[in-house]
Structure formats: C-alpha cells, structure tokens
Coordinates of C-alpha atoms and ligand atoms in Angstrom, one line a residue:
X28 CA -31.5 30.1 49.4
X29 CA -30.6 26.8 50.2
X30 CA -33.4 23.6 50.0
X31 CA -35.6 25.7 47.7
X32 CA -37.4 23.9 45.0
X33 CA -35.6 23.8 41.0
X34 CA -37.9 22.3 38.4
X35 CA -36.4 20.9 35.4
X36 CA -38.8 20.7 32.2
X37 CA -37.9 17.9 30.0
X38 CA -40.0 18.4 26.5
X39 CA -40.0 15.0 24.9
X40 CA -40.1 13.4 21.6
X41 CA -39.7 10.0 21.0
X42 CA -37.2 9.9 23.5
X43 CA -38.1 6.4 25.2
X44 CA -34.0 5.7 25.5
X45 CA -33.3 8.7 26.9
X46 CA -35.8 8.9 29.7
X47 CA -34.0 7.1 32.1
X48 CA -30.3 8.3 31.5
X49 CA -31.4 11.6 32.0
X50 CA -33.2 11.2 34.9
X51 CA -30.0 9.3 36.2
X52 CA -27.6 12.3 35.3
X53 CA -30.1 14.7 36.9
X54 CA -30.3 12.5 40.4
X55 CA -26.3 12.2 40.5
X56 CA -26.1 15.9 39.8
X57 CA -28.5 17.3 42.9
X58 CA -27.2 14.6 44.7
X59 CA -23.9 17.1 45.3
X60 CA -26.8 20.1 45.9
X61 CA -28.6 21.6 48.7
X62 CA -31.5 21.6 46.8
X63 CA -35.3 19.7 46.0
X64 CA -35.8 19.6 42.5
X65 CA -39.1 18.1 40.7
X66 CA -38.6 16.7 36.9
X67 CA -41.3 17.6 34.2
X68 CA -41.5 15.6 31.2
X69 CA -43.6 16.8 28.6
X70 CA -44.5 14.4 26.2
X71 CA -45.1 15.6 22.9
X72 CA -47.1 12.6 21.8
X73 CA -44.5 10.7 21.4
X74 CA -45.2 7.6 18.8
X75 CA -42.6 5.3 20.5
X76 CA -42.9 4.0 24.5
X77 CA -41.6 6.9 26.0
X78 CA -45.3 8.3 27.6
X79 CA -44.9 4.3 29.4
X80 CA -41.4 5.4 30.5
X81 CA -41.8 8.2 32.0
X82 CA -45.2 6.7 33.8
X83 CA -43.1 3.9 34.8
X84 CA -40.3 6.2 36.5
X85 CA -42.8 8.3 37.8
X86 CA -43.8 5.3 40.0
X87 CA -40.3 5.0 41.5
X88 CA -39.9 8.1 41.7
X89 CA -42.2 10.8 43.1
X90 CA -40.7 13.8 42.4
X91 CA -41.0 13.0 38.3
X92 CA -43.9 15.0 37.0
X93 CA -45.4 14.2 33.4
X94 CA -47.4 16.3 31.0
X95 CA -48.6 14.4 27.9
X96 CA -49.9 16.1 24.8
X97 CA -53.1 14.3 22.8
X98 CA -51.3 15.3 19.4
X99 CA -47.6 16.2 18.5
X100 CA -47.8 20.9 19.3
X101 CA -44.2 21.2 19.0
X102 CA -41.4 21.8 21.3
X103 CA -42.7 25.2 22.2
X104 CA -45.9 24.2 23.2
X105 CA -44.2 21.5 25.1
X106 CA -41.9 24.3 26.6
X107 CA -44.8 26.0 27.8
X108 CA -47.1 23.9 29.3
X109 CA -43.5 22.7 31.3
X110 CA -43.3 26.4 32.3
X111 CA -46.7 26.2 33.4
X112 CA -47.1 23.4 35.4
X113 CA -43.8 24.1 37.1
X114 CA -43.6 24.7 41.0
X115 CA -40.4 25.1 42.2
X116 CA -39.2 28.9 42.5
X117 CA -36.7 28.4 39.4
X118 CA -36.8 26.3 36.1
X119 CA -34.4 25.0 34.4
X120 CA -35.1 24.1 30.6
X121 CA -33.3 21.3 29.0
X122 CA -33.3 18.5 26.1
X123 CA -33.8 15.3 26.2
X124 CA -31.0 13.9 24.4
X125 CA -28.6 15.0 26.8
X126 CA -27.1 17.5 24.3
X127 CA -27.7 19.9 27.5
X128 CA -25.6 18.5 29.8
X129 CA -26.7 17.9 33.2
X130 CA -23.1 18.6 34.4
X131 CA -23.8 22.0 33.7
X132 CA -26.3 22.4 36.4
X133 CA -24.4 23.6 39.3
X134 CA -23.3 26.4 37.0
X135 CA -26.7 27.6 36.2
X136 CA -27.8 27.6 39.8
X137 CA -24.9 28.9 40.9
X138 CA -25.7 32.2 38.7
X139 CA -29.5 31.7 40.1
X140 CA -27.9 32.3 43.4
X141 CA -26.0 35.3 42.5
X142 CA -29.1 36.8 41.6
X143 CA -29.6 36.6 38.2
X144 CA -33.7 35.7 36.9
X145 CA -32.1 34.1 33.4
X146 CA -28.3 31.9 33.4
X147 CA -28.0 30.6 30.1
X148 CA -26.1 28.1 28.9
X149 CA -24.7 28.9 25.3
X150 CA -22.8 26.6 23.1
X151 CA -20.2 26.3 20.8
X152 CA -20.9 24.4 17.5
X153 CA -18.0 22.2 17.4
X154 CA -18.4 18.4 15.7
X155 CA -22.1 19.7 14.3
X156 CA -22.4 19.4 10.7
X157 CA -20.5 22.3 8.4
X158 CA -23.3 23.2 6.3
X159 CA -25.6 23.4 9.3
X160 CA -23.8 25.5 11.6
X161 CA -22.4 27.8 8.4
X162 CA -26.7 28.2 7.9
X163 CA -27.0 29.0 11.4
X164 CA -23.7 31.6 11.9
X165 CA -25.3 33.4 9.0
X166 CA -29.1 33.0 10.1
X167 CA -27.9 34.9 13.6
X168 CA -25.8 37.6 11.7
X169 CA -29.0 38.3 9.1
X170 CA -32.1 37.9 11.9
X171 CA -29.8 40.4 14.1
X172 CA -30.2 43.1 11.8
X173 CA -33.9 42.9 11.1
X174 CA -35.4 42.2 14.3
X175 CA -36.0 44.2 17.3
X176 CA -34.9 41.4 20.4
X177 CA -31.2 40.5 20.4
X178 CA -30.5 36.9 19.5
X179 CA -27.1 35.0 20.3
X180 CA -25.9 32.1 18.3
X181 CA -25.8 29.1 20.6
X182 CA -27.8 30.3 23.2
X183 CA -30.9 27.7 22.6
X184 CA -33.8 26.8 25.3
X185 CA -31.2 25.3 28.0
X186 CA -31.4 27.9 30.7
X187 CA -32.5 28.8 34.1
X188 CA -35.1 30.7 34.5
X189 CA -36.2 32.3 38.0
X190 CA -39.9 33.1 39.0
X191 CA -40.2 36.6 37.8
X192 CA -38.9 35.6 34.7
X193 CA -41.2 32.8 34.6
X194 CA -44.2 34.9 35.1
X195 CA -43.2 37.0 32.5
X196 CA -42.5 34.8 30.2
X197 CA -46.1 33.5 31.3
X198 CA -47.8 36.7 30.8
X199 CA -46.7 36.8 26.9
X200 CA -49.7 34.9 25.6
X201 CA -49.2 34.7 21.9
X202 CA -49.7 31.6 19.7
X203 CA -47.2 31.7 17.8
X204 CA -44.3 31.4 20.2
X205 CA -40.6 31.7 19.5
X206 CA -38.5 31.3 22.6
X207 CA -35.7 32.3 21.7
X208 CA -37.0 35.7 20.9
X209 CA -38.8 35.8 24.1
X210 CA -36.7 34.5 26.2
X211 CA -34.9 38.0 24.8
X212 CA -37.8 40.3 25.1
X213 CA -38.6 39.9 28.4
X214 CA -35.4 40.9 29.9
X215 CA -33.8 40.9 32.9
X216 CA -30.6 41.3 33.9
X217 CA -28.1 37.5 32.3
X218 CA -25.9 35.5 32.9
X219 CA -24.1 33.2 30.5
X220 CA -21.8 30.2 31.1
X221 CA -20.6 27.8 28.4
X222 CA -20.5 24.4 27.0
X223 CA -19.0 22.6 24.7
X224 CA -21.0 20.8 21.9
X225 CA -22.4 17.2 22.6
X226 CA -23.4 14.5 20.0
X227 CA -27.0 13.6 20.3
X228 CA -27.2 10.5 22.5
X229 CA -29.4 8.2 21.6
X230 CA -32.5 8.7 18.8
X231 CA -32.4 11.0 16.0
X232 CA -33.1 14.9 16.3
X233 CA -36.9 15.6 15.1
X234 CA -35.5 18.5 12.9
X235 CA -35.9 18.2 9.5
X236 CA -34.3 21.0 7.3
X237 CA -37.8 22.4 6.2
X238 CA -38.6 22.8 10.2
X239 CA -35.7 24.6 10.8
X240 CA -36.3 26.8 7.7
X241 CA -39.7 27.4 9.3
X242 CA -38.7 28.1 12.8
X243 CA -36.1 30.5 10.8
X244 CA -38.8 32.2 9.3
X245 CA -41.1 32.3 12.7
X246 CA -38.4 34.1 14.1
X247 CA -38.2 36.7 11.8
X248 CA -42.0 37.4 11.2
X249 CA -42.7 37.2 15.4
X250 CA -40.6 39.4 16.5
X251 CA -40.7 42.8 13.6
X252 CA -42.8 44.2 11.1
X253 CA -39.7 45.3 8.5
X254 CA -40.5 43.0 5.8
X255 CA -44.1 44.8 5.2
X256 CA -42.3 48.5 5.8
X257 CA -40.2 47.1 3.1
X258 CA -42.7 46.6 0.6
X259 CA -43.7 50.3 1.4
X260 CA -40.1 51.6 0.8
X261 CA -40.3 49.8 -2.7
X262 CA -43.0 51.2 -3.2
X263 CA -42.4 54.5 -3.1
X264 CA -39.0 54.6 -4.4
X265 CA -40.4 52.6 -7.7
X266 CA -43.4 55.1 -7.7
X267 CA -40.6 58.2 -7.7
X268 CA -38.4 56.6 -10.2
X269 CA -41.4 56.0 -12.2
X270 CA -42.3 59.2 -12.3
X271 CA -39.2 60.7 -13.0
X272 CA -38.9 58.1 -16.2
X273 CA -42.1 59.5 -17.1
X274 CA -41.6 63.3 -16.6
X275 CA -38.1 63.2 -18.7
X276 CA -39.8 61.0 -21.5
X277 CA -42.2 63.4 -21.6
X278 CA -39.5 66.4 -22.2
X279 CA -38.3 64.2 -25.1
X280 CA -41.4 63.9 -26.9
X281 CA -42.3 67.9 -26.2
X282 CA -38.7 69.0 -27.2
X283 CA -38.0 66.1 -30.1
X284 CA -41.5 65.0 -30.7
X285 CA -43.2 61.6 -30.6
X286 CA -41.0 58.9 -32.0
X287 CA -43.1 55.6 -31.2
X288 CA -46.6 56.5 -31.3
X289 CA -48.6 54.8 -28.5
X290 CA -45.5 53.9 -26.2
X291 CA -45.7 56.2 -24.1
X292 CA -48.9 56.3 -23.2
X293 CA -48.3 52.3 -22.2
X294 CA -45.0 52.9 -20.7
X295 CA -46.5 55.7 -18.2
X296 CA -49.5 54.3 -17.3
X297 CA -47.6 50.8 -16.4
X298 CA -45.0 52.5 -14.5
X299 CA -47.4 55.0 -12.5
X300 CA -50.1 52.2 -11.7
X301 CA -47.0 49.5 -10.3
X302 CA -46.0 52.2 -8.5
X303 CA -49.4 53.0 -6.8
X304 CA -50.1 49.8 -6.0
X305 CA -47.1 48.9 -4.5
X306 CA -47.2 51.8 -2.3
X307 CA -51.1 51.0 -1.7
X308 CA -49.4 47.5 -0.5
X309 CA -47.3 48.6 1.8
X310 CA -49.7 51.1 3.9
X311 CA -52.1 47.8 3.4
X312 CA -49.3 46.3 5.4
X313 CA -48.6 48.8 7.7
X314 CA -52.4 48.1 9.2
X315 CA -52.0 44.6 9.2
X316 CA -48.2 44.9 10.9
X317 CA -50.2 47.2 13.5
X318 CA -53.3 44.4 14.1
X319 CA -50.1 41.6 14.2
X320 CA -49.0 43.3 17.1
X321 CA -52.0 44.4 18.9
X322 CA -53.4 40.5 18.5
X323 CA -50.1 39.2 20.2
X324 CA -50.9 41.5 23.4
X325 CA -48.0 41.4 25.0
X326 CA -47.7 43.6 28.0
X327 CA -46.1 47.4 27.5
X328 CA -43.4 46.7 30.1
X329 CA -42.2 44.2 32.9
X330 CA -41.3 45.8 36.3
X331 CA -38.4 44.2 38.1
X332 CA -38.8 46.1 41.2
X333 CA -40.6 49.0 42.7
X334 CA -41.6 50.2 46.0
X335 CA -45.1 50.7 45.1
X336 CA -48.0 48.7 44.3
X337 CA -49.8 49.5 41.2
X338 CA -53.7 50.3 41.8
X339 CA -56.2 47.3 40.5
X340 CA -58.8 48.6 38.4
Ligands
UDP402 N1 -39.1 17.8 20.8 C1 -40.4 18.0 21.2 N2 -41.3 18.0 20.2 C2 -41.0 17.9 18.9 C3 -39.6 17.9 18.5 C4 -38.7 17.8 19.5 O1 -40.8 18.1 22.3 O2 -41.9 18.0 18.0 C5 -38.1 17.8 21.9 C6 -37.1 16.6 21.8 O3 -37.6 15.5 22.4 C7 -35.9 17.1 22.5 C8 -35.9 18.6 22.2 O4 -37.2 18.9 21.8 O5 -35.9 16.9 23.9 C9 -34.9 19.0 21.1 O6 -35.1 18.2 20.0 P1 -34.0 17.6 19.1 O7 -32.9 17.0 19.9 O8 -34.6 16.8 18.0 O9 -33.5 19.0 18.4 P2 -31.9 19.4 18.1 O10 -31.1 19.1 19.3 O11 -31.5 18.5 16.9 O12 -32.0 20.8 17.8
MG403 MG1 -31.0 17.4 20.3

C-alpha cells in the first residue's frame, strides 16, 4: 500500500503562527514514509493573517491545499468541507496548534495499513487545567449513559480515517454535526494508539467555557431522544401519584367528611390537569423526537463488505 496518497485536514483559526511549524513537522515526518500526502487547510475565516499564510506556503509548496470559509462555521464545518475536498485514499484529522502531534503519524498509518478504516489517537489529560478535565471526566461518564453512540474521553477529531469511512462519514448529511458522536456511529472496526498531553503552542484555544457548554449540550441532543421520553415518564408518574393523592383524599372526606370546604376541589383539579399536561408534553415530544430523526436522514446501515451489489432503483 506503499506511495498511496494521505491527506491531512488542518481546520484553522487564527492560527497564522502555527501554519508554518506544522507544515514543517508534517514534511519531516513523511520524509521517513513511503508515502504522498496533500495538506488541507481550512480556514475558518480567520481574522488574523493566517488565509495569507497558508496562500503564501501554498506557493512553495504544491501539495498544500486551502479551503477558506466567507464567515467563521465552526470547526465542524471546517472538518467537513476538509473531508470533502480530500483526495488521497485516507485522511488524517488534526489541530492546528500542534496539540496533535505530528510524531504520532507513523502510528496512525501504521494501524491504516493493518487494515483498520478509523486509528485514533486518544489522549491523556495530564498538565490541562483541574477544573476542566474534572468537567470533562464527568461530561464522558454522564453523556455515556444517555446516549446511544459510545463516546471515549480523550479520543477528540485527531484520527485516521480511511475511504470507506470517509464516505460514510460523508453520507451522514445533518446540520448539526457532532463528530465525535459520528465519528462513533458510523463504525467500523478501531484502532487506538496514545499520546501524551501537549501544551497549546502558539495562540490561544478559540474555546470559551460557554462553547464547550454548548458543544456539551449538542452532543447530547444529536445523538438521543431521552430527554423528551423523560418529560413523558414525569408525566405519567406525576399523573399516577396525582391520582392516587386524589382517590385517598377522597376516602377521607367520604369516611370523615369535608374538613376544608373548597380544597379539594382545587387540590384535585390542579394535580389531575399538571398531570395531563405533562403527559400531553411528553407524547408532543415523542412526535417531534421522531421528526428530529427522520430530518437528520442518516442512512439505516453502512455495509463494510458484501459479495453482492445492491440493485439501483
Ligand atoms: N478551530 C476552527 N474554528 C473555530 C475554532 C477552532 O477551525 O471556530 C480550529 C483551531 O484553529 C484548531 C482546532 O480547531 O486547529 C482546535 O481548536 P483549539 O485549539 O482552539 O481547541 P482546543 O485544543 O482548546 O480544544
Ligand atoms: Mg488546541
């Protein structure tokens, strides 16, 4: 499989320092490898030089590729139009900021040549900051239980992907992309080597802690529908304790009469119309968990292999 083309996608964000150290690691590293590779920057609309960089090494060198965006989409958009415009039979995904270290390359194609469509690189989360990585350990152990694609702690974007899982990931078509979770979905069989933990080189990271909240929250409402079935379960277990409240405060009043004229009356009708509604809620949200998922249109399955060829309509 040797000489066969790697493209590496590069999403960018004000990253005009890093441009050309990371170009620098990535020649030194395929210069020990049998094979071409192409770089893709994506530009995020960056509001510092770094669209001029990248032009400017794309003149020296041809096999850096640039994607620039009119406005600032985000990394996943940027991750995506990289997968897109990629040529060579595998990707491999990395920062900027050389927090993905290039010396993990070999590794990762390594794993491609074993056979494996995804080799990801996962991380330990040594020298990042306490509270950060204490929100994140717990993030994992909480987003594991609710939703239905298994996520790993320090596995992030850096990864190889091959060209099945390329199309695939290619085929899922949604707007609201989390990567992480379909990196997961898609499948295939994985491999994971590890790295340590890098400092940020040069530059500040683009995350603020209301982002990360966000993308926390984008991974838990794109890949399940439990929070709306949970609104149904409350639902119907306040309607049933309701009711019961009711029932046996109505057995008072017939066995020891009416103590507090008018409260029950109040009391009953509050209790059983809360109820109601909240079940009403939750089968509300049952539809609109069903239209979530038909809008995303992802594709029933993924074939790996087969022997046949399906029929085209
Ligand atoms: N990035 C991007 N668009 C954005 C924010 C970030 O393309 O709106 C890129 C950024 O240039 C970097 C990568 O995404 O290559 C990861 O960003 P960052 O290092 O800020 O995140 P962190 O490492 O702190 O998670
Ligand atoms: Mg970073």
């Amino acid at each position: 499989m040797s000489n066969s083309k790697v493209s590496i996608i590069i999403p960018a964000y004000n990253e005009e320092e890093n441009i050309y150290p990371v170009n620098e690691a990535l020649e030194e590293e395929f210069a020990g490898l049998s094979y071409s590779y192409e770089v893709i920057f994506v530009d995020d609309c960056s509001q510092d030089d770094t669209l001029q960089t990248i032009r400017t090494l794309a003149n020296t060198y041809p096999n850096v590729k640039y994607v620039s965006f009119t406005r600032n989409f985000g990394k996943e958009s940027a991750l995506l139009a990289g997968l897109q415009h990629a040529k060579g039979e595998a990707v491999i995904i990395m920062d900027a900021d050389m927090q993905h270290p290039p010396s993990l390359i070999p590794k990762l194609l390594e794993g491609y040549q074993e056979g494996y469509q995804q080799v990801v690189a996962r991380r330990d989360r040594n020298g990042e900051a306490k509270s950060r990585s204490f929100l994140s350990s717990l993030y994992y152990k909480v987003i594991n239980k609710v939703v239905q694609v298994e996520l790993k702690d320090g596995e992030g974007d850096f990864r190889l992907l091959g060209r099945q899982a390329i199309e695939a990931i290619l085929e899922l078509s949604e707007g609201n992309r989390f990567s992480k979770g379909l990196f997961s979905w898609i499948g295939f069989e994985k491999k994971t080597v590890y790295f340590e933990n890098v400092e940020r080189q040069n530059g500040v990271s683009h995350w603020s802690f209301k982002q990360l909240l966000n993308y926390g929250v984008e991974g838990i409402l794109s890949f399940n529908q439990r929070p709306l079935r949970v609104v149904l379960y409350c639902g119907l277990i306040s309607l049933l304790l309701g009711l019961i409240y009711i029932f046996s405060m109505f057995l008072m009043i017939i066995l020891q009469g009416v103590d507090e004229p008018g409260y029950f009356t109040v009391i009953s009708s509050i209790l059983f119309l809360g109820g109601v509604q909240l079940v009403s809620l939750g089968v509300i949200g049952e539809y609109v968990g069903r239209i979530y998922s038909e809008t995303k249109n992802r594709p029933h399955y993924l074939v790996k292999e087969s022997n046949t060829e399906r029929e085209e309509k």
